PDB file of C-alpha atoms in Angstrom:
ATOM      1  CA  MET A   1      75.960 179.580  46.983  1.00  0.00           C
ATOM      2  CA  SER A   2      76.080 179.113  43.282  1.00  0.00           C
ATOM      3  CA  VAL A   3      79.520 177.503  43.061  1.00  0.00           C
ATOM      4  CA  THR A   4      78.611 173.866  42.530  1.00  0.00           C
ATOM      5  CA  SER A   5      82.065 172.335  42.370  1.00  0.00           C
ATOM      6  CA  VAL A   6      85.747 173.079  42.599  1.00  0.00           C
ATOM      7  CA  GLU A   7      87.969 170.404  41.119  1.00  0.00           C
ATOM      8  CA  LYS A   8      91.698 170.493  41.497  1.00  0.00           C
ATOM      9  CA  ASP A   9      93.190 168.052  39.026  1.00  0.00           C
ATOM     10  CA  LEU A  10      96.782 167.306  39.838  1.00  0.00           C
ATOM     11  CA  GLU A  11      97.400 165.310  36.666  1.00  0.00           C
ATOM     12  CA  SER A  12      96.399 168.022  34.242  1.00  0.00           C
ATOM     13  CA  LEU A  13      97.384 170.855  36.576  1.00  0.00           C
ATOM     14  CA  THR A  14      93.996 172.469  36.403  1.00  0.00           C
ATOM     15  CA  MET A  15      91.453 173.913  38.759  1.00  0.00           C
ATOM     16  CA  THR A  16      87.892 173.931  37.512  1.00  0.00           C
ATOM     17  CA  VAL A  17      85.324 176.098  39.216  1.00  0.00           C
ATOM     18  CA  THR A  18      81.756 175.411  38.119  1.00  0.00           C
ATOM     19  CA  ALA A  19      78.888 177.715  39.005  1.00  0.00           C
ATOM     20  CA  ASP A  20      75.163 177.798  38.377  1.00  0.00           C
ATOM     21  CA  LEU A  21      74.129 181.292  37.386  1.00  0.00           C
ATOM     22  CA  ASP A  22      70.622 182.694  37.381  1.00  0.00           C
ATOM     23  CA  ALA A  23      70.963 183.974  33.845  1.00  0.00           C
ATOM     24  CA  THR A  24      70.673 182.906  30.271  1.00  0.00           C
ATOM     25  CA  VAL A  25      73.763 181.703  28.456  1.00  0.00           C
ATOM     26  CA  GLU A  26      73.817 184.944  26.477  1.00  0.00           C
ATOM     27  CA  ARG A  27      73.549 187.000  29.638  1.00  0.00           C
ATOM     28  CA  ALA A  28      76.365 185.032  31.273  1.00  0.00           C
ATOM     29  CA  TRP A  29      78.545 185.606  28.212  1.00  0.00           C
ATOM     30  CA  GLN A  30      78.114 189.342  28.705  1.00  0.00           C
ATOM     31  CA  LEU A  31      79.945 189.011  32.035  1.00  0.00           C
ATOM     32  CA  TRP A  32      83.058 188.576  29.876  1.00  0.00           C
ATOM     33  CA  ALA A  33      82.050 190.310  26.675  1.00  0.00           C
ATOM     34  CA  ASP A  34      80.902 193.591  28.221  1.00  0.00           C
ATOM     35  CA  PRO A  35      83.935 195.326  29.728  1.00  0.00           C
ATOM     36  CA  ARG A  36      81.776 197.359  32.105  1.00  0.00           C
ATOM     37  CA  GLN A  37      80.291 194.175  33.536  1.00  0.00           C
ATOM     38  CA  PHE A  38      83.674 192.485  33.721  1.00  0.00           C
ATOM     39  CA  GLU A  39      84.933 195.434  35.752  1.00  0.00           C
ATOM     40  CA  GLU A  40      82.139 194.851  38.233  1.00  0.00           C
ATOM     41  CA  TRP A  41      83.099 191.352  39.279  1.00  0.00           C
ATOM     42  CA  TRP A  42      86.711 190.614  38.447  1.00  0.00           C
ATOM     43  CA  GLY A  43      88.492 192.391  41.282  1.00  0.00           C
ATOM     44  CA  PRO A  44      87.937 192.050  45.008  1.00  0.00           C
ATOM     45  CA  PRO A  45      86.371 194.930  46.943  1.00  0.00           C
ATOM     46  CA  GLY A  46      88.896 197.714  47.271  1.00  0.00           C
ATOM     47  CA  TYR A  47      90.612 196.814  44.003  1.00  0.00           C
ATOM     48  CA  PRO A  48      88.549 198.384  41.239  1.00  0.00           C
ATOM     49  CA  THR A  49      89.211 197.014  37.790  1.00  0.00           C
ATOM     50  CA  THR A  50      89.534 199.238  34.745  1.00  0.00           C
ATOM     51  CA  VAL A  51      89.486 197.728  31.258  1.00  0.00           C
ATOM     52  CA  VAL A  52      91.846 199.584  28.926  1.00  0.00           C
ATOM     53  CA  SER A  53      91.265 197.686  25.708  1.00  0.00           C
ATOM     54  CA  HIS A  54      88.867 194.868  24.986  1.00  0.00           C
ATOM     55  CA  ASP A  55      88.847 192.890  21.766  1.00  0.00           C
ATOM     56  CA  LEU A  56      87.071 189.672  22.595  1.00  0.00           C
ATOM     57  CA  ARG A  57      87.625 187.946  19.284  1.00  0.00           C
ATOM     58  CA  THR A  58      89.834 185.013  18.466  1.00  0.00           C
ATOM     59  CA  GLY A  59      93.294 186.526  18.121  1.00  0.00           C
ATOM     60  CA  GLY A  60      92.305 189.627  20.059  1.00  0.00           C
ATOM     61  CA  SER A  61      93.459 190.775  23.464  1.00  0.00           C
ATOM     62  CA  ILE A  62      92.227 192.340  26.664  1.00  0.00           C
ATOM     63  CA  THR A  63      94.206 194.737  28.807  1.00  0.00           C
ATOM     64  CA  PHE A  64      93.106 196.003  32.171  1.00  0.00           C
ATOM     65  CA  PHE A  65      94.467 197.197  35.452  1.00  0.00           C
ATOM     66  CA  MET A  66      93.416 196.998  39.045  1.00  0.00           C
ATOM     67  CA  THR A  67      93.928 199.822  41.497  1.00  0.00           C
ATOM     68  CA  GLY A  68      94.643 199.078  45.125  1.00  0.00           C
ATOM     69  CA  PRO A  69      93.575 200.977  48.233  1.00  0.00           C
ATOM     70  CA  GLN A  70      96.822 202.968  48.251  1.00  0.00           C
ATOM     71  CA  GLY A  71      96.556 203.777  44.569  1.00  0.00           C
ATOM     72  CA  GLU A  72      98.998 201.071  43.485  1.00  0.00           C
ATOM     73  CA  ARG A  73      98.341 199.648  40.050  1.00  0.00           C
ATOM     74  CA  ARG A  74      98.550 196.118  38.679  1.00  0.00           C
ATOM     75  CA  ASP A  75      98.326 195.582  34.962  1.00  0.00           C
ATOM     76  CA  GLY A  76      96.859 192.514  33.332  1.00  0.00           C
ATOM     77  CA  ARG A  77      96.896 191.409  29.737  1.00  0.00           C
ATOM     78  CA  TRP A  78      95.239 188.401  28.149  1.00  0.00           C
ATOM     79  CA  GLU A  79      95.424 187.022  24.663  1.00  0.00           C
ATOM     80  CA  VAL A  80      92.163 185.653  23.331  1.00  0.00           C
ATOM     81  CA  ILE A  81      92.980 182.173  22.056  1.00  0.00           C
ATOM     82  CA  THR A  82      89.391 181.312  21.244  1.00  0.00           C
ATOM     83  CA  ALA A  83      86.195 183.334  21.386  1.00  0.00           C
ATOM     84  CA  ASP A  84      83.118 181.381  20.368  1.00  0.00           C
ATOM     85  CA  PRO A  85      80.113 183.352  21.674  1.00  0.00           C
ATOM     86  CA  PRO A  86      78.205 182.610  23.809  1.00  0.00           C
ATOM     87  CA  HIS A  87      79.616 179.266  24.839  1.00  0.00           C
ATOM     88  CA  HIS A  88      83.380 179.126  24.813  1.00  0.00           C
ATOM     89  CA  LEU A  89      86.207 181.474  25.669  1.00  0.00           C
ATOM     90  CA  GLU A  90      89.876 180.690  26.051  1.00  0.00           C
ATOM     91  CA  LEU A  91      92.257 183.295  27.430  1.00  0.00           C
ATOM     92  CA  ARG A  92      96.002 183.133  27.905  1.00  0.00           C
ATOM     93  CA  ASP A  93      97.814 185.252  30.414  1.00  0.00           C
ATOM     94  CA  ALA A  94     100.100 187.297  28.202  1.00  0.00           C
ATOM     95  CA  ASP A  95     101.926 188.941  31.051  1.00  0.00           C
ATOM     96  CA  VAL A  96     104.966 186.687  31.253  1.00  0.00           C
ATOM     97  CA  ASP A  97     108.592 187.058  32.168  1.00  0.00           C
ATOM     98  CA  ASP A  98     111.597 186.475  29.921  1.00  0.00           C
ATOM     99  CA  ASP A  99     111.284 182.694  30.296  1.00  0.00           C
ATOM    100  CA  GLY A 100     107.664 182.714  29.188  1.00  0.00           C
ATOM    101  CA  ARG A 101     106.468 182.042  32.707  1.00  0.00           C
ATOM    102  CA  PRO A 102     103.462 183.898  34.061  1.00  0.00           C
ATOM    103  CA  ASN A 103     104.633 186.619  36.392  1.00  0.00           C
ATOM    104  CA  ASP A 104     101.435 187.961  37.875  1.00  0.00           C
ATOM    105  CA  GLY A 105     101.694 185.947  41.058  1.00  0.00           C
ATOM    106  CA  ASN A 106      98.677 183.805  40.301  1.00  0.00           C
ATOM    107  CA  SER A 107     100.765 181.494  38.145  1.00  0.00           C
ATOM    108  CA  MET A 108      97.808 181.323  35.830  1.00  0.00           C
ATOM    109  CA  THR A 109      98.601 180.402  32.267  1.00  0.00           C
ATOM    110  CA  VAL A 110      95.327 179.657  30.445  1.00  0.00           C
ATOM    111  CA  MET A 111      91.669 180.097  31.387  1.00  0.00           C
ATOM    112  CA  ASP A 112      89.122 177.985  29.526  1.00  0.00           C
ATOM    113  CA  ILE A 113      85.582 179.219  30.065  1.00  0.00           C
ATOM    114  CA  THR A 114      82.528 177.284  28.958  1.00  0.00           C
ATOM    115  CA  ILE A 115      78.945 178.445  29.381  1.00  0.00           C
ATOM    116  CA  VAL A 116      76.077 176.046  28.731  1.00  0.00           C
ATOM    117  CA  GLU A 117      72.388 175.999  29.546  1.00  0.00           C
ATOM    118  CA  GLY A 118      71.566 174.285  32.808  1.00  0.00           C
ATOM    119  CA  ASP A 119      68.815 171.744  33.420  1.00  0.00           C
ATOM    120  CA  GLU A 120      66.558 174.373  34.973  1.00  0.00           C
ATOM    121  CA  GLY A 121      67.122 177.073  32.409  1.00  0.00           C
ATOM    122  CA  GLY A 122      69.944 178.982  34.048  1.00  0.00           C
ATOM    123  CA  ALA A 123      73.510 179.026  32.828  1.00  0.00           C
ATOM    124  CA  VAL A 124      76.277 176.739  33.983  1.00  0.00           C
ATOM    125  CA  MET A 125      79.640 178.436  33.748  1.00  0.00           C
ATOM    126  CA  ALA A 126      82.817 176.421  34.153  1.00  0.00           C
ATOM    127  CA  VAL A 127      86.155 178.170  34.422  1.00  0.00           C
ATOM    128  CA  ARG A 128      89.048 175.795  34.035  1.00  0.00           C
ATOM    129  CA  THR A 129      92.340 177.416  34.932  1.00  0.00           C
ATOM    130  CA  HIS A 130      95.560 175.745  33.843  1.00  0.00           C
ATOM    131  CA  PHE A 131      98.242 176.601  36.345  1.00  0.00           C
ATOM    132  CA  ASP A 132     101.923 176.012  36.101  1.00  0.00           C
ATOM    133  CA  SER A 133     101.718 175.779  39.843  1.00  0.00           C
ATOM    134  CA  LEU A 134      99.229 173.147  40.948  1.00  0.00           C
ATOM    135  CA  ALA A 135     102.155 170.795  41.139  1.00  0.00           C
ATOM    136  CA  GLY A 136     102.820 172.679  44.289  1.00  0.00           C
ATOM    137  CA  MET A 137      99.528 171.533  45.703  1.00  0.00           C
ATOM    138  CA  GLU A 138     100.425 167.935  44.960  1.00  0.00           C
ATOM    139  CA  ALA A 139     103.654 168.335  46.854  1.00  0.00           C
ATOM    140  CA  VAL A 140     101.895 169.921  49.762  1.00  0.00           C
ATOM    141  CA  LEU A 141      99.208 167.233  49.871  1.00  0.00           C
ATOM    142  CA  ALA A 142     101.790 164.472  49.524  1.00  0.00           C
ATOM    143  CA  SER A 143     103.716 165.960  52.360  1.00  0.00           C
ATOM    144  CA  GLY A 144     100.694 165.727  54.597  1.00  0.00           C
ATOM    145  CA  PHE A 145     100.169 169.384  55.373  1.00  0.00           C
ATOM    146  CA  GLU A 146      96.462 169.272  54.789  1.00  0.00           C
ATOM    147  CA  GLU A 147      95.046 170.571  57.999  1.00  0.00           C
ATOM    148  CA  GLY A 148      95.222 173.979  59.493  1.00  0.00           C
ATOM    149  CA  MET A 149      96.419 175.664  56.346  1.00  0.00           C
ATOM    150  CA  ARG A 150      93.510 177.835  55.472  1.00  0.00           C
ATOM    151  CA  ALA A 151      94.573 181.404  55.711  1.00  0.00           C
ATOM    152  CA  VAL A 152      92.545 184.438  56.450  1.00  0.00           C
ATOM    153  CA  LEU A 153      90.901 184.929  53.107  1.00  0.00           C
ATOM    154  CA  SER A 154      91.055 188.664  52.958  1.00  0.00           C
ATOM    155  CA  GLN A 155      94.799 188.463  53.510  1.00  0.00           C
ATOM    156  CA  ILE A 156      95.176 185.898  50.772  1.00  0.00           C
ATOM    157  CA  GLU A 157      93.296 188.111  48.391  1.00  0.00           C
ATOM    158  CA  GLY A 158      95.620 190.883  49.352  1.00  0.00           C
ATOM    159  CA  VAL A 159      98.647 188.740  48.653  1.00  0.00           C
ATOM    160  CA  LEU A 160      97.280 187.659  45.310  1.00  0.00           C
ATOM    161  CA  ALA A 161      96.486 191.235  44.430  1.00  0.00           C
ATOM    162  CA  GLY A 162     100.066 192.153  45.261  1.00  0.00           C
ATOM    163  CA  THR A 163      99.154 194.259  48.221  1.00  0.00           C
ATOM    164  CA  PRO A 164      99.183 192.532  51.600  1.00  0.00           C
ATOM    165  CA  ARG A 165      96.945 194.375  54.012  1.00  0.00           C
TER     166      ARG A 165
ATOM    167  CA  MET B   1      97.250 183.194  61.118  1.00  0.00           C
ATOM    168  CA  VAL B   2      99.416 185.916  59.717  1.00  0.00           C
ATOM    169  CA  VAL B   3     100.442 185.701  56.110  1.00  0.00           C
ATOM    170  CA  ASP B   4     103.894 187.053  55.564  1.00  0.00           C
ATOM    171  CA  GLN B   5     104.326 189.614  52.889  1.00  0.00           C
ATOM    172  CA  VAL B   6     105.218 187.688  49.758  1.00  0.00           C
ATOM    173  CA  SER B   7     106.270 189.390  46.585  1.00  0.00           C
ATOM    174  CA  ASP B   8     105.166 188.195  43.177  1.00  0.00           C
ATOM    175  CA  ALA B   9     108.760 187.230  42.469  1.00  0.00           C
ATOM    176  CA  ASP B  10     108.818 185.092  45.620  1.00  0.00           C
ATOM    177  CA  ILE B  11     105.627 183.355  44.571  1.00  0.00           C
ATOM    178  CA  ASP B  12     106.983 182.638  41.116  1.00  0.00           C
ATOM    179  CA  ARG B  13     110.128 181.151  42.578  1.00  0.00           C
ATOM    180  CA  ILE B  14     108.106 178.937  44.908  1.00  0.00           C
ATOM    181  CA  PHE B  15     105.857 177.640  42.148  1.00  0.00           C
ATOM    182  CA  HIS B  16     108.704 177.187  39.694  1.00  0.00           C
ATOM    183  CA  ALA B  17     110.553 175.163  42.308  1.00  0.00           C
ATOM    184  CA  LEU B  18     107.482 173.022  42.995  1.00  0.00           C
ATOM    185  CA  ALA B  19     106.763 172.376  39.333  1.00  0.00           C
ATOM    186  CA  ASP B  20     109.332 169.576  39.062  1.00  0.00           C
ATOM    187  CA  SER B  21     108.682 166.040  40.307  1.00  0.00           C
ATOM    188  CA  THR B  22     112.254 165.459  41.483  1.00  0.00           C
ATOM    189  CA  ARG B  23     112.189 168.642  43.488  1.00  0.00           C
ATOM    190  CA  ARG B  24     108.850 167.694  45.040  1.00  0.00           C
ATOM    191  CA  ASP B  25     110.335 164.344  45.969  1.00  0.00           C
ATOM    192  CA  ILE B  26     113.352 166.011  47.508  1.00  0.00           C
ATOM    193  CA  LEU B  27     111.034 168.179  49.587  1.00  0.00           C
ATOM    194  CA  ALA B  28     109.246 165.106  50.901  1.00  0.00           C
ATOM    195  CA  LEU B  29     112.542 163.405  51.743  1.00  0.00           C
ATOM    196  CA  ALA B  30     114.001 166.450  53.420  1.00  0.00           C
ATOM    197  CA  ILE B  31     111.174 167.131  55.846  1.00  0.00           C
ATOM    198  CA  GLY B  32     113.016 165.386  58.622  1.00  0.00           C
ATOM    199  CA  GLY B  33     116.296 167.166  57.887  1.00  0.00           C
ATOM    200  CA  ARG B  34     118.225 163.886  58.002  1.00  0.00           C
ATOM    201  CA  TYR B  35     120.172 163.984  54.741  1.00  0.00           C
ATOM    202  CA  ASN B  36     122.915 166.019  53.180  1.00  0.00           C
ATOM    203  CA  VAL B  37     123.030 166.675  49.439  1.00  0.00           C
ATOM    204  CA  SER B  38     125.238 163.648  48.754  1.00  0.00           C
ATOM    205  CA  GLU B  39     122.834 161.308  50.539  1.00  0.00           C
ATOM    206  CA  LEU B  40     119.910 162.769  48.632  1.00  0.00           C
ATOM    207  CA  ALA B  41     121.793 162.403  45.355  1.00  0.00           C
ATOM    208  CA  GLU B  42     122.322 158.673  45.952  1.00  0.00           C
ATOM    209  CA  ARG B  43     118.583 158.176  45.738  1.00  0.00           C
ATOM    210  CA  TYR B  44     118.151 159.512  42.234  1.00  0.00           C
ATOM    211  CA  PRO B  45     119.297 158.158  38.872  1.00  0.00           C
ATOM    212  CA  MET B  46     121.020 161.386  38.013  1.00  0.00           C
ATOM    213  CA  SER B  47     124.330 163.047  38.678  1.00  0.00           C
ATOM    214  CA  PHE B  48     125.285 164.657  41.956  1.00  0.00           C
ATOM    215  CA  ALA B  49     125.530 167.938  40.085  1.00  0.00           C
ATOM    216  CA  ALA B  50     121.963 167.587  38.819  1.00  0.00           C
ATOM    217  CA  VAL B  51     120.607 166.913  42.299  1.00  0.00           C
ATOM    218  CA  GLN B  52     122.706 169.737  43.684  1.00  0.00           C
ATOM    219  CA  LYS B  53     121.125 172.043  41.138  1.00  0.00           C
ATOM    220  CA  HIS B  54     117.615 170.974  42.159  1.00  0.00           C
ATOM    221  CA  VAL B  55     118.521 171.612  45.791  1.00  0.00           C
ATOM    222  CA  ALA B  56     119.816 175.054  44.822  1.00  0.00           C
ATOM    223  CA  VAL B  57     116.507 175.900  43.118  1.00  0.00           C
ATOM    224  CA  LEU B  58     114.597 174.789  46.218  1.00  0.00           C
ATOM    225  CA  GLU B  59     116.907 176.795  48.435  1.00  0.00           C
ATOM    226  CA  GLY B  60     116.501 179.859  46.236  1.00  0.00           C
ATOM    227  CA  ALA B  61     112.729 179.583  46.600  1.00  0.00           C
ATOM    228  CA  GLY B  62     113.018 179.378  50.365  1.00  0.00           C
ATOM    229  CA  LEU B  63     111.599 175.854  50.340  1.00  0.00           C
ATOM    230  CA  ILE B  64     114.630 174.282  52.005  1.00  0.00           C
ATOM    231  CA  THR B  65     117.366 175.397  54.318  1.00  0.00           C
ATOM    232  CA  LYS B  66     120.757 173.886  55.000  1.00  0.00           C
ATOM    233  CA  GLU B  67     121.649 173.299  58.613  1.00  0.00           C
ATOM    234  CA  PRO B  68     125.239 172.784  59.798  1.00  0.00           C
ATOM    235  CA  ARG B  69     125.599 169.501  61.664  1.00  0.00           C
ATOM    236  CA  GLY B  70     129.200 168.761  62.515  1.00  0.00           C
ATOM    237  CA  ARG B  71     131.049 168.747  59.213  1.00  0.00           C
ATOM    238  CA  GLN B  72     127.860 168.171  57.256  1.00  0.00           C
ATOM    239  CA  ARG B  73     125.171 170.486  56.019  1.00  0.00           C
ATOM    240  CA  LEU B  74     121.791 168.813  56.277  1.00  0.00           C
ATOM    241  CA  VAL B  75     118.952 169.721  53.938  1.00  0.00           C
ATOM    242  CA  ARG B  76     115.651 170.518  55.633  1.00  0.00           C
ATOM    243  CA  THR B  77     112.315 171.384  54.077  1.00  0.00           C
ATOM    244  CA  ASP B  78     110.962 174.752  55.167  1.00  0.00           C
ATOM    245  CA  VAL B  79     107.431 173.875  56.172  1.00  0.00           C
ATOM    246  CA  ASP B  80     106.397 177.503  56.507  1.00  0.00           C
ATOM    247  CA  THR B  81     107.102 178.192  52.848  1.00  0.00           C
ATOM    248  CA  LEU B  82     105.163 175.101  51.801  1.00  0.00           C
ATOM    249  CA  GLN B  83     102.280 176.326  53.900  1.00  0.00           C
ATOM    250  CA  ARG B  84     102.355 179.643  52.103  1.00  0.00           C
ATOM    251  CA  ALA B  85     102.184 177.869  48.753  1.00  0.00           C
ATOM    252  CA  ARG B  86      99.210 175.870  49.951  1.00  0.00           C
ATOM    253  CA  GLU B  87      97.551 179.010  51.239  1.00  0.00           C
ATOM    254  CA  LEU B  88      98.008 180.666  47.876  1.00  0.00           C
ATOM    255  CA  LEU B  89      96.327 177.808  46.066  1.00  0.00           C
ATOM    256  CA  ASP B  90      93.441 177.814  48.508  1.00  0.00           C
ATOM    257  CA  GLY B  91      93.389 181.545  48.051  1.00  0.00           C
ATOM    258  CA  ILE B  92      92.949 181.164  44.304  1.00  0.00           C
ATOM    259  CA  GLU B  93      89.930 178.966  44.945  1.00  0.00           C
ATOM    260  CA  GLU B  94      88.511 181.537  47.318  1.00  0.00           C
ATOM    261  CA  LEU B  95      89.212 184.266  44.801  1.00  0.00           C
ATOM    262  CA  TRP B  96      86.956 182.480  42.342  1.00  0.00           C
ATOM    263  CA  ARG B  97      84.277 181.816  44.936  1.00  0.00           C
ATOM    264  CA  ALA B  98      84.257 185.529  45.711  1.00  0.00           C
ATOM    265  CA  ARG B  99      84.078 186.375  42.008  1.00  0.00           C
ATOM    266  CA  VAL B 100      81.065 184.143  41.548  1.00  0.00           C
ATOM    267  CA  GLU B 101      79.384 185.835  44.511  1.00  0.00           C
ATOM    268  CA  ARG B 102      79.949 189.200  42.841  1.00  0.00           C
ATOM    269  CA  ILE B 103      78.573 187.787  39.595  1.00  0.00           C
ATOM    270  CA  ASP B 104      75.469 186.651  41.484  1.00  0.00           C
ATOM    271  CA  ASP B 105      75.035 190.144  42.877  1.00  0.00           C
ATOM    272  CA  LEU B 106      75.508 191.647  39.441  1.00  0.00           C
ATOM    273  CA  LEU B 107      72.952 189.312  37.895  1.00  0.00           C
ATOM    274  CA  ALA B 108      70.483 190.090  40.680  1.00  0.00           C
ATOM    275  CA  ILE B 109      70.509 193.825  40.010  1.00  0.00           C
ATOM    276  CA  GLU B 110      70.528 193.495  36.236  1.00  0.00           C
ATOM    277  CA  PRO B 111      67.706 191.183  35.277  1.00  0.00           C
ATOM    278  CA  ARG B 112      68.251 188.986  32.311  1.00  0.00           C
ATOM    279  CA  THR B 113      66.750 190.168  29.098  1.00  0.00           C
ATOM    280  CA  THR B 114      65.748 186.883  27.521  1.00  0.00           C
ATOM    281  CA  GLY B 115      64.654 183.375  28.374  1.00  0.00           C
ATOM    282  CA  GLY B 116      65.693 181.300  31.341  1.00  0.00           C
ATOM    283  CA  LYS B 117      63.681 180.066  34.266  1.00  0.00           C
ATOM    284  CA  GLN B 118      61.097 182.420  35.666  1.00  0.00           C
TER     285      GLN B 118
END
């Protein structure tokens, strides 16, 4: 259990997932900087990720696709807003519709990744995701539907991956 | 719990509809299904047409339905759709928890090359 916190901030519409990793900062950076390593962890089991192009420099971009169990393909494209190895990475979902809204179903707009050295020598990685959608969570919380809403996780992953099982 | 099949376009419509504070407020008001559009509109410092448009966006996202009641059509929040939105957000959290688990596995089989705790 290396996820140490998950913060859902309704004011700034962000979700921040912080994890302690048993790795150096440089090693943790390679999770993003090495496309072969990225492919290993990004997609859920059954949805292998293939990186098509990978230019992890400020102003660069990353394109990849995931393949589902039935061979269906989902493309992803990120613009690299900031790449400051090995500590800071900012990625914008470039796959948007005509109104500039993210259209990948995650409603993710920007990911802000920071990697710093932890107190005990490991790396602390924080991924702050700016959604255009966490407002929805506020509405749901305000409406009092807090209990009993946790779905079967494998199904949720399927929905998010575009392929309900 | 069975998650209905939801297309990406559906999800975008839901989140777009939820991204506005007036629309979220309308959803909260309409849970009981007691008001028609005119009665909702009286509660906001904006035109009937503006409120009607918000209601149309919510209806298009499947977040509200309109129920005939005599000569009126009452606006009711669709709780099932709200639940799906909540499930998706929880799902995003779980997606990241699963990613971190895979990262842990990856780090375990590929020892670090420099520094860190021993």
